[in-house]
PDB file of C-alpha atoms in Angstrom:
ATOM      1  CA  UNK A 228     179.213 230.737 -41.332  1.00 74.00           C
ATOM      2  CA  UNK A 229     177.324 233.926 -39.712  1.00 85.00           C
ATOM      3  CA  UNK A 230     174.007 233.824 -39.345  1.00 86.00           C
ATOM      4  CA  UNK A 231     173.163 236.606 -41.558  1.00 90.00           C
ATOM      5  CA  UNK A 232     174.167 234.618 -44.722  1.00 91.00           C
ATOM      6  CA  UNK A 233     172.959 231.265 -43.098  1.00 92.00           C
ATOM      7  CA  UNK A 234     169.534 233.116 -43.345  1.00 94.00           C
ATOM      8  CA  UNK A 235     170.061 233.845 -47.121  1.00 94.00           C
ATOM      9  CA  UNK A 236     170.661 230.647 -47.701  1.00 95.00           C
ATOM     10  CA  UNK A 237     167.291 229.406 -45.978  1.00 96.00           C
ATOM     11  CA  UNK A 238     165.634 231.580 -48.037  1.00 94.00           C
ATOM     12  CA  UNK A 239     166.838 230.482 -51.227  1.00 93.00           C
ATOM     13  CA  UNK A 240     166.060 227.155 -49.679  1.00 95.00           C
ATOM     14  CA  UNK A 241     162.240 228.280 -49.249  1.00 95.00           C
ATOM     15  CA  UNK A 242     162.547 229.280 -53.128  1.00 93.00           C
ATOM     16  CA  UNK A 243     163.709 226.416 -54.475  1.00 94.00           C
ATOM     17  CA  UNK A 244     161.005 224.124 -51.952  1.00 95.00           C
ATOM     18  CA  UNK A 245     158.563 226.407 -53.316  1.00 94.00           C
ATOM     19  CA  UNK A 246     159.248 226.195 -57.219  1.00 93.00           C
ATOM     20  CA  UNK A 247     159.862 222.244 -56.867  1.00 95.00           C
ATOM     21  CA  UNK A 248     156.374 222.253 -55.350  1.00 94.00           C
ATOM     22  CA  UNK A 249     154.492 224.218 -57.982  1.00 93.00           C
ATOM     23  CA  UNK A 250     155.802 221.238 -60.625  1.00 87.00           C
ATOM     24  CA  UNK A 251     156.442 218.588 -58.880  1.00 91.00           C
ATOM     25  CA  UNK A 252     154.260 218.170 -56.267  1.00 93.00           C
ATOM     26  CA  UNK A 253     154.882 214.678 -56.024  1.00 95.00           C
ATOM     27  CA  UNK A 254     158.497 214.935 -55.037  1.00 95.00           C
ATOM     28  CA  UNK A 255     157.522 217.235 -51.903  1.00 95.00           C
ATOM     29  CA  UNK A 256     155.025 214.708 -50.661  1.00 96.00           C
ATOM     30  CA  UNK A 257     157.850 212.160 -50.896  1.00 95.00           C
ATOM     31  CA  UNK A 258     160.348 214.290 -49.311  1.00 95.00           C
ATOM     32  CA  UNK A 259     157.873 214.493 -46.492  1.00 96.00           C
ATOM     33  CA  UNK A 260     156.882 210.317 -46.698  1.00 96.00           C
ATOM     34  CA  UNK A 261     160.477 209.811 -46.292  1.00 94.00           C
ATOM     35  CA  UNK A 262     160.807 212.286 -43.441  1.00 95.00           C
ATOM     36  CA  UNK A 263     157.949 210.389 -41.606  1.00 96.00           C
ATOM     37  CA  UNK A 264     159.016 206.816 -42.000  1.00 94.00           C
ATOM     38  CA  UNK A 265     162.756 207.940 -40.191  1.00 95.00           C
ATOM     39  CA  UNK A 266     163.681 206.202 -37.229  1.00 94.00           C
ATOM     40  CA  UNK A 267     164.412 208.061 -33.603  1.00 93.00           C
ATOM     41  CA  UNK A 268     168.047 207.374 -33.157  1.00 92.00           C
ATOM     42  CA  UNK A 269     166.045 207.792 -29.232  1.00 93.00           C
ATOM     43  CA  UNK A 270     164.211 204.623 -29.517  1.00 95.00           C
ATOM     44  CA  UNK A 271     165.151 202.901 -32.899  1.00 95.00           C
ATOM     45  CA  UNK A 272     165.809 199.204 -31.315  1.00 96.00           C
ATOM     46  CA  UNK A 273     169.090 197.148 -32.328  1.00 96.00           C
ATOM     47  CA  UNK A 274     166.458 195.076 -34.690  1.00 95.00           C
ATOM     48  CA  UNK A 275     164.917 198.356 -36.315  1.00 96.00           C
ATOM     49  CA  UNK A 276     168.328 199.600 -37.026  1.00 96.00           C
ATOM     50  CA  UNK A 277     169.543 196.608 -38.520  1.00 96.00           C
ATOM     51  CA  UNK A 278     166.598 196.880 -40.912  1.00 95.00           C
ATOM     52  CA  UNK A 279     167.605 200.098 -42.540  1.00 94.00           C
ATOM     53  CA  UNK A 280     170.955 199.380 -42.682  1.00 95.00           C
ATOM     54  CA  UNK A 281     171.882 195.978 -43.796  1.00 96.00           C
ATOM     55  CA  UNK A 282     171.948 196.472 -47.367  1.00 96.00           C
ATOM     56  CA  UNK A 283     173.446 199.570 -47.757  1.00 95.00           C
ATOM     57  CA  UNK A 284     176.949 197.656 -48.821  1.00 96.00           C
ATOM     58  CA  UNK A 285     174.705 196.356 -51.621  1.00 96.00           C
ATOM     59  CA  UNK A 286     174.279 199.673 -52.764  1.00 93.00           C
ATOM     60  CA  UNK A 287     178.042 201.051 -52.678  1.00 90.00           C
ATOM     61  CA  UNK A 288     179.921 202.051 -55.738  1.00 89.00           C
ATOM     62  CA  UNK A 289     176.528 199.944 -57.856  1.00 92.00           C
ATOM     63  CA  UNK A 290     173.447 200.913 -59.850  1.00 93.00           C
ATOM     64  CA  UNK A 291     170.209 201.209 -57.811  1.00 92.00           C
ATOM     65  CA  UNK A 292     168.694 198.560 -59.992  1.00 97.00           C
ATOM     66  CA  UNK A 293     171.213 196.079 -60.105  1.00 97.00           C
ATOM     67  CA  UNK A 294     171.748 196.311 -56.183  1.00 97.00           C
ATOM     68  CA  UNK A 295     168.050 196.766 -55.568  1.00 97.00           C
ATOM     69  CA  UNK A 296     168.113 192.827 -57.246  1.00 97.00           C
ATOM     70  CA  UNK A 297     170.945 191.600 -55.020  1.00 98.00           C
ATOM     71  CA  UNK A 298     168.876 192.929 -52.116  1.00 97.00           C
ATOM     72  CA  UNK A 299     165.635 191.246 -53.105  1.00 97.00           C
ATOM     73  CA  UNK A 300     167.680 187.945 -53.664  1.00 97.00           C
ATOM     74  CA  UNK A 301     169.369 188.356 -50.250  1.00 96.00           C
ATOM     75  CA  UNK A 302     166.366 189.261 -48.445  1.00 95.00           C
ATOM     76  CA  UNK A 303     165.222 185.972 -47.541  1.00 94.00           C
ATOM     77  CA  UNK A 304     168.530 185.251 -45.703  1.00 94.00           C
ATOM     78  CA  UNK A 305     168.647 188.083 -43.609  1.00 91.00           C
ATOM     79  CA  UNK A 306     165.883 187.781 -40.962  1.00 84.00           C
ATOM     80  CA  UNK A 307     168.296 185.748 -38.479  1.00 88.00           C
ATOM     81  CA  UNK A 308     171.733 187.682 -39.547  1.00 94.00           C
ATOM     82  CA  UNK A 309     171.409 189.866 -37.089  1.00 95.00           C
ATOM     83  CA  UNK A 310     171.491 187.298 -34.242  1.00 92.00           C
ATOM     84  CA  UNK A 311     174.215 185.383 -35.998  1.00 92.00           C
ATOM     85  CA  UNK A 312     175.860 186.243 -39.003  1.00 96.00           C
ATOM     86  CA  UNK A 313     179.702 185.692 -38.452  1.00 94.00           C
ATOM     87  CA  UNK A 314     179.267 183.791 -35.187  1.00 87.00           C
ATOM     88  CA  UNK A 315     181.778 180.635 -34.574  1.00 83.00           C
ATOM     89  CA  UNK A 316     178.030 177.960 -35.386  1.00 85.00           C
ATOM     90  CA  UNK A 317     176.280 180.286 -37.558  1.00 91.00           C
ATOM     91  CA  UNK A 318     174.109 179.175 -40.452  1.00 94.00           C
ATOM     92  CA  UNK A 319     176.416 181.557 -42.361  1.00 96.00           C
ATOM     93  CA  UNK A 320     179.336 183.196 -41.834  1.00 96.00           C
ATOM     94  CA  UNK A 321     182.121 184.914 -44.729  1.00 97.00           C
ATOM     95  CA  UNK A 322     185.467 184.460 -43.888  1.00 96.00           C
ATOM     96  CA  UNK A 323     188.632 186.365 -45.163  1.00 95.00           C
ATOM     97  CA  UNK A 324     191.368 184.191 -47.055  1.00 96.00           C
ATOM     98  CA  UNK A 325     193.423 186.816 -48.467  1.00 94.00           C
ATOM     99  CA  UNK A 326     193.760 190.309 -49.680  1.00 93.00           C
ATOM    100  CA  UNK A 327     191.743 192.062 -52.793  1.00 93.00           C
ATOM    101  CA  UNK A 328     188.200 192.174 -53.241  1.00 94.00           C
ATOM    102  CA  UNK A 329     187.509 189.372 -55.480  1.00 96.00           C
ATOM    103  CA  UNK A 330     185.739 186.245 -54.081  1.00 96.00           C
ATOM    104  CA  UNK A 331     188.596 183.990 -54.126  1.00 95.00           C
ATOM    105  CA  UNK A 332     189.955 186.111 -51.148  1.00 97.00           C
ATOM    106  CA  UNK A 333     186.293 185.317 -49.553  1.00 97.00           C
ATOM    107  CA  UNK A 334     185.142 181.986 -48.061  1.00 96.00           C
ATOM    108  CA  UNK A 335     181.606 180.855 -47.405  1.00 96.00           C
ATOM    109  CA  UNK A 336     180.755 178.612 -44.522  1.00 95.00           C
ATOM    110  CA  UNK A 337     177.727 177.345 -42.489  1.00 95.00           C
ATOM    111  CA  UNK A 338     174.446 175.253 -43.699  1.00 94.00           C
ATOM    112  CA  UNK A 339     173.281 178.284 -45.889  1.00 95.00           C
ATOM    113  CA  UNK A 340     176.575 179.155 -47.442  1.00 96.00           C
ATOM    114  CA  UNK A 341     175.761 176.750 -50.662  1.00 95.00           C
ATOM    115  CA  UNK A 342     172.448 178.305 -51.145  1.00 96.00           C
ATOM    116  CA  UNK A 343     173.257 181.885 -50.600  1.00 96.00           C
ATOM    117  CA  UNK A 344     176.474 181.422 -53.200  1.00 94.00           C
ATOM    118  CA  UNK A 345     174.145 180.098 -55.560  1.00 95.00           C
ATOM    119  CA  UNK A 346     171.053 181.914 -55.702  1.00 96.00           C
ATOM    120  CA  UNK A 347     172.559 186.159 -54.488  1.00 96.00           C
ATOM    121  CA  UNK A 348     175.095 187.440 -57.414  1.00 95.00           C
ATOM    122  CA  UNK A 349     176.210 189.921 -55.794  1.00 97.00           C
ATOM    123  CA  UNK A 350     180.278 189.951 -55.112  1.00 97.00           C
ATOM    124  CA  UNK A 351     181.403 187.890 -51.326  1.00 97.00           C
ATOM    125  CA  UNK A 352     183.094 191.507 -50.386  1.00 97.00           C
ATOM    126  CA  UNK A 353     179.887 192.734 -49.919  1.00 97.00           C
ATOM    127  CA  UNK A 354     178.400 190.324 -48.165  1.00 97.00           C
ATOM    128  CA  UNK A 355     181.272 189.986 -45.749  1.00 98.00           C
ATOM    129  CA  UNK A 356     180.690 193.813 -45.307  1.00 97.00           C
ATOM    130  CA  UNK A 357     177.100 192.566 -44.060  1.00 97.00           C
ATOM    131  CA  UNK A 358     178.250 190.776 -41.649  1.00 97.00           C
ATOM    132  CA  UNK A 359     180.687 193.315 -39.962  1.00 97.00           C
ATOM    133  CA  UNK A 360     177.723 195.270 -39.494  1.00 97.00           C
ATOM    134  CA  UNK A 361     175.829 192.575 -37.766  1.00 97.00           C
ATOM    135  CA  UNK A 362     178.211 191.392 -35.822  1.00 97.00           C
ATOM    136  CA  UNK A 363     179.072 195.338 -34.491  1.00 97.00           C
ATOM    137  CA  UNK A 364     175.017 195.728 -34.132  1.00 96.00           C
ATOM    138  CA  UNK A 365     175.223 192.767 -31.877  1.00 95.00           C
ATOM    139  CA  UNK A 366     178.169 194.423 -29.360  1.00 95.00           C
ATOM    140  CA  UNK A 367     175.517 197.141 -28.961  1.00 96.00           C
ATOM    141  CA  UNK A 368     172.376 197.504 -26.620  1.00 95.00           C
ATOM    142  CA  UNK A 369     169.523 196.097 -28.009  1.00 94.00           C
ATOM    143  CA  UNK A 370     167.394 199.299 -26.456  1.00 95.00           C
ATOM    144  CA  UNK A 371     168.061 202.317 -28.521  1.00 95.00           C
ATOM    145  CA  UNK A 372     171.717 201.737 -29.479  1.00 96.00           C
ATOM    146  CA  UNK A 373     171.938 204.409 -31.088  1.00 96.00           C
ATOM    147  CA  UNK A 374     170.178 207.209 -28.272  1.00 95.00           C
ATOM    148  CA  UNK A 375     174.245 207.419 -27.079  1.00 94.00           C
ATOM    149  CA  UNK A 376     174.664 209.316 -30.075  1.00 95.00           C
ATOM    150  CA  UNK A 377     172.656 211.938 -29.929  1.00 92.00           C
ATOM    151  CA  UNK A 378     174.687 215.766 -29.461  1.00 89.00           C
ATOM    152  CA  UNK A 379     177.829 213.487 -30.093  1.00 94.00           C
ATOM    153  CA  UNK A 380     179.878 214.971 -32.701  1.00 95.00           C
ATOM    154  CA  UNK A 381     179.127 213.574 -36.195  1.00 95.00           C
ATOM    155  CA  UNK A 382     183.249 212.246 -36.769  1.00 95.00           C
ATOM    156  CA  UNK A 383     183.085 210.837 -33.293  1.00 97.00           C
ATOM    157  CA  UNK A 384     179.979 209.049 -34.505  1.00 97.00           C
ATOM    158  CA  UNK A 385     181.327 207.556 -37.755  1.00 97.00           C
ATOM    159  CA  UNK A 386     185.059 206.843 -35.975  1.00 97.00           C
ATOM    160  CA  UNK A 387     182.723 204.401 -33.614  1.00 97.00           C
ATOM    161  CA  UNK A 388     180.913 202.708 -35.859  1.00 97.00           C
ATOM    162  CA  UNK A 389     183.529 202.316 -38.037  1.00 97.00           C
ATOM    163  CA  UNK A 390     185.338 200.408 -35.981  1.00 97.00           C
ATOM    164  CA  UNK A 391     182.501 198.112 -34.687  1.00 97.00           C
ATOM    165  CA  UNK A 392     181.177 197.480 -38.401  1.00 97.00           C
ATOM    166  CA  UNK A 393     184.884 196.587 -40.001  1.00 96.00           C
ATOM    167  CA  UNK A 394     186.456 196.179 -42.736  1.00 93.00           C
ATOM    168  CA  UNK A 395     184.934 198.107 -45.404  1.00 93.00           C
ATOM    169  CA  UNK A 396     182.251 200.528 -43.904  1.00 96.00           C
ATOM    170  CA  UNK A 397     184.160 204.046 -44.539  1.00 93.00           C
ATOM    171  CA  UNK A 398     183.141 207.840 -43.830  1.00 93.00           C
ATOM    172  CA  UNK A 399     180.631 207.768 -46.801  1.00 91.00           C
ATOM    173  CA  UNK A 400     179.091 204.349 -45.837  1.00 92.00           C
ATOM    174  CA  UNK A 401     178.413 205.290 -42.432  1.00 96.00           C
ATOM    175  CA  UNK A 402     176.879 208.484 -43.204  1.00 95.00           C
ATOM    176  CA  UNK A 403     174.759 206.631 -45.921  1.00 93.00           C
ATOM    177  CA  UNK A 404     173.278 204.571 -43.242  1.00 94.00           C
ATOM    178  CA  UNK A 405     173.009 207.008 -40.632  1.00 96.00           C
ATOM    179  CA  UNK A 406     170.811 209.000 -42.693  1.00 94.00           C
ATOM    180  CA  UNK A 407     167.923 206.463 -41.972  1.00 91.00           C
ATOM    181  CA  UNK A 408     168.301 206.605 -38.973  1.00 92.00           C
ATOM    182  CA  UNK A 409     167.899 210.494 -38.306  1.00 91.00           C
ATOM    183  CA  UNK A 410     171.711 211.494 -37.680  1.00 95.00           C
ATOM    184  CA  UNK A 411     173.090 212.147 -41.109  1.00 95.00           C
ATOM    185  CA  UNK A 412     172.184 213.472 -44.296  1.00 94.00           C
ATOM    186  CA  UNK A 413     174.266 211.628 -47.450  1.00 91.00           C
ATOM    187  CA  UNK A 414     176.590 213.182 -49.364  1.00 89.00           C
ATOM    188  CA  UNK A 415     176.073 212.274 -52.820  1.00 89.00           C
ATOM    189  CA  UNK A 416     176.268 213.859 -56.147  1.00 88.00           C
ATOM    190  CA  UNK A 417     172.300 215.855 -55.969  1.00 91.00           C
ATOM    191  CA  UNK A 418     172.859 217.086 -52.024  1.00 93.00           C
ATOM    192  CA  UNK A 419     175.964 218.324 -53.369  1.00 92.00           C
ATOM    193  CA  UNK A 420     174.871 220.212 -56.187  1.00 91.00           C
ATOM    194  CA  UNK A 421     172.247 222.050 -54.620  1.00 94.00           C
ATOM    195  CA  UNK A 422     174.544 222.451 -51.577  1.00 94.00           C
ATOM    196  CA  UNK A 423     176.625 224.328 -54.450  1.00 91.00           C
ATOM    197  CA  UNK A 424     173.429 225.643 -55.880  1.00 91.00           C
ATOM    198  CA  UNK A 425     172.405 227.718 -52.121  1.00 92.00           C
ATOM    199  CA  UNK A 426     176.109 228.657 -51.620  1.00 92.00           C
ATOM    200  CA  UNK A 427     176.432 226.452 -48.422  1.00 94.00           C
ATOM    201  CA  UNK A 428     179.241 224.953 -49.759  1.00 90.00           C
ATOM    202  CA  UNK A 429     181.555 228.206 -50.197  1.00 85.00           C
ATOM    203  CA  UNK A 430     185.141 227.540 -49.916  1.00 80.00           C
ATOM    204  CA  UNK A 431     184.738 223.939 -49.306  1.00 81.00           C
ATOM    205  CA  UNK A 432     185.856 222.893 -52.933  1.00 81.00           C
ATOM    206  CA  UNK A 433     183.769 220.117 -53.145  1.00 82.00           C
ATOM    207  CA  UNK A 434     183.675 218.088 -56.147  1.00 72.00           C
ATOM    208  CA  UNK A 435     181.363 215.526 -57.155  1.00 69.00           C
ATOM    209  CA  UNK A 436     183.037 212.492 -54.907  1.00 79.00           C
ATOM    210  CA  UNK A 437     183.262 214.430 -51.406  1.00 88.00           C
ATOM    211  CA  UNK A 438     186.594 213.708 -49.593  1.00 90.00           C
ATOM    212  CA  UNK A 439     185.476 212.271 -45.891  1.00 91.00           C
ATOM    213  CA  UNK A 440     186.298 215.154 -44.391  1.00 92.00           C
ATOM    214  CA  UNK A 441     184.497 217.051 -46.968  1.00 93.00           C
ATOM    215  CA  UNK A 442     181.416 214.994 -46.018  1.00 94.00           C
ATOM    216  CA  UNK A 443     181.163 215.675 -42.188  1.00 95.00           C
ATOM    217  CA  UNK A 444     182.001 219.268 -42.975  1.00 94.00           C
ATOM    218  CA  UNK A 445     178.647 218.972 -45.447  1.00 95.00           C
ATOM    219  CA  UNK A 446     176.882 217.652 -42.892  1.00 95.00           C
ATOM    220  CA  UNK A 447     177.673 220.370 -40.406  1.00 95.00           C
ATOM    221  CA  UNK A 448     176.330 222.621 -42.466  1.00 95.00           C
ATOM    222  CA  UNK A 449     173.640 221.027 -43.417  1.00 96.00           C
ATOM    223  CA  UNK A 450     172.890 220.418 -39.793  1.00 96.00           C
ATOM    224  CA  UNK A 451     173.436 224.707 -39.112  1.00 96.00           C
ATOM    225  CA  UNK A 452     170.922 224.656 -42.023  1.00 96.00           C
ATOM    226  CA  UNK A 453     168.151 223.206 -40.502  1.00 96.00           C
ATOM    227  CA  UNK A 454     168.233 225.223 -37.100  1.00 96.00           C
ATOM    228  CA  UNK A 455     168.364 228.176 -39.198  1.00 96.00           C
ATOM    229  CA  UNK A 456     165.112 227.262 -40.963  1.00 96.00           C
ATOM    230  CA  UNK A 457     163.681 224.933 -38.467  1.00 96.00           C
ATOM    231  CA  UNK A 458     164.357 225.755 -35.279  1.00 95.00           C
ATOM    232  CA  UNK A 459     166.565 222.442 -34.633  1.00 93.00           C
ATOM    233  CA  UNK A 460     168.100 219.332 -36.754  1.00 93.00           C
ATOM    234  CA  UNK A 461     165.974 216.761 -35.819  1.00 93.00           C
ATOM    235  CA  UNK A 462     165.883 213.542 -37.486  1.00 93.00           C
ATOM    236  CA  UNK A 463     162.840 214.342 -39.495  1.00 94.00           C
ATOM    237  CA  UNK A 464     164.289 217.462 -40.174  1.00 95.00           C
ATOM    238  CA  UNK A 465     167.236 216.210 -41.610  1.00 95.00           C
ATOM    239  CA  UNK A 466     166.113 212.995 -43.329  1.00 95.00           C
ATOM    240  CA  UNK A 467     163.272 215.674 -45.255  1.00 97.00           C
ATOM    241  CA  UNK A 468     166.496 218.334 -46.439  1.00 97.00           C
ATOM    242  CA  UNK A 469     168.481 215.518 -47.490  1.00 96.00           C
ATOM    243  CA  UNK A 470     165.621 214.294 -49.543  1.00 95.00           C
ATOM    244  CA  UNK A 471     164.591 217.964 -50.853  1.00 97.00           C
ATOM    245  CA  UNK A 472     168.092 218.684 -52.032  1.00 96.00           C
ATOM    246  CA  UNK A 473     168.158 215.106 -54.029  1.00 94.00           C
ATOM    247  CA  UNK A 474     164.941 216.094 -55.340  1.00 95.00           C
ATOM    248  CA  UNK A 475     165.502 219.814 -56.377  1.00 95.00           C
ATOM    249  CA  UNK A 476     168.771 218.134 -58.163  1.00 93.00           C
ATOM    250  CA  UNK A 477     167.240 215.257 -59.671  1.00 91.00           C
ATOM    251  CA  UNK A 478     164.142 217.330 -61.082  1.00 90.00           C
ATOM    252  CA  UNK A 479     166.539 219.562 -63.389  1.00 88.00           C
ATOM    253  CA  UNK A 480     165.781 222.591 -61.292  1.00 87.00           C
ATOM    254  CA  UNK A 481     169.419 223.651 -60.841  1.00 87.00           C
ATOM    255  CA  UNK A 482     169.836 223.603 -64.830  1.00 80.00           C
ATOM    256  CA  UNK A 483     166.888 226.502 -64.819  1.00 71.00           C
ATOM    257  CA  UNK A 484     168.780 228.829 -62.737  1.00 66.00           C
ATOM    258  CA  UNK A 485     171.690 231.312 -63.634  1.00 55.00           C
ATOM    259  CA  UNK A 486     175.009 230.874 -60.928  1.00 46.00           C
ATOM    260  CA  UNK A 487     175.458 232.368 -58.298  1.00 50.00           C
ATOM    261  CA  UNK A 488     171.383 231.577 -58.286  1.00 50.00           C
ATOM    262  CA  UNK A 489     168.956 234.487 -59.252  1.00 49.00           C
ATOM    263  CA  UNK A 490     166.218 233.751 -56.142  1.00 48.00           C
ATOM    264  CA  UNK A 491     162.710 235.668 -56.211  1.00 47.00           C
ATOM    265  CA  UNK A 492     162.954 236.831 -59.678  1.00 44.00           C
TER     266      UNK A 492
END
């Protein structure tokens, strides 16, 4: 993309930020609360990682509310996973019996596996997804695991992590939990439709369920986006876009606006 229409972009960018401000204030100052409670893929411990990231299988392919339940049920279970979740004398460990998804192809074991089948609903595949990620976290230097990352390229990124975390953890989940931590932005349905919205998506194609490669290409551009209008893609930088572009979606703005967008009128 040259820089010339990169620029137009940023400023219908600046528009949009502007006109979401003047009626929703409330959704800029969250934007920017979000921004400031990322972690610095630079010094983001093992432990501090693991905290943003553990339930994000929870929230795959599910409503918000019904996985924001699982999580609360799971929560108390989760403070030694980390350390051990998977390993040969754990206090809990999922093990795979067979193919499919359902939780007859799932077994429970260790001292907590009867209370954490009883008392968290949600399906064994996504708990067993859990543990892959603990048990990749724990191959990893407890000192700013992820600092390696930094000015990697974004599919060399997700390829690694992929294949520490397991079964399970695809293109879309990894960029989903990457986002916390200041190297992604997520491709869902409102980043994509104001993507759409700016014309940064122009000959991608993209429709509402992002092919993987679809999604790294997104975040490329989202990435060119931010040194066009910042200056550089920092982690607050891109955690505070990905949360504008949600926002601007979410608030109805796009629905006000002719396409291709009439900016500045």
């Amino acid at each position: 993309m040259d820089q010339e229409k990169l620029q137009r972009i940023v400023e219908r960018v600046n528009v949009l930020e502007t006109r979401l401000g003047s009626f929703a204030p409330d959704a800029i100052e969250e934007a920017k609360g979000l921004a400031d409670t990322v972690l610095d893929p630079k010094t983001a411990s093992r432990s501090d990682i693991w905290s943003r990231i553990w339930d994000k299988p929870l929230y795959a392919n599910a409503k918000v509310a019904v996985a924001d339940r699982w999580a609360e049920q799971l929560r108390p279970f989760v403070s030694n996973a980390l350390a051990e979740w998977g390993g040969e004398d754990a206090t809990f460990r999922v093990t795979k019996l067979g193919k499919g998804m359902s939780n007859d192809s799932y077994g429970l074991e260790g001292s907590l596996a009867g209370r954490i089948g009883k008392e968290v609903r949600t399906a064994r595949y996504r708990l067993y997804r859990i543990q892959g990620a603990a048990i990749g976290l724990r191959s990893m230097p407890e000192k700013s695991p992820f600092k390696a990352f930094l000015g990697q390229p974004l599919d060399d990124v997700v390829s690694t992590l992929r294949k520490a975390f397991g079964e399970g953890w695809g293109t879309i989940s990894i960029l989903h939990a990457l986002t916390d931590v200041g190297l992604a932005a997520k491709p869902d349905l409102h980043l994509v439709r104001t993507c759409e919205a700016v014309e940064l998506l122009d000959e991608l194609h993209v429709s509402d369920i992002p092919s993987p490669k679809q999604c790294l290409e997104i975040n490329q551009r989202i990435s060119a986006l931010c040194i066009a209008k910042y200056g550089s893609a920092n982690a607050w930088q891109l955690r505070y876009i990905d949360k504008l572009f949600m926002e601007i979606s979410r608030s109805g703005l796009l629905d006000t606006l002719s396409y291709p967008p009439k900016f500045g009128q």
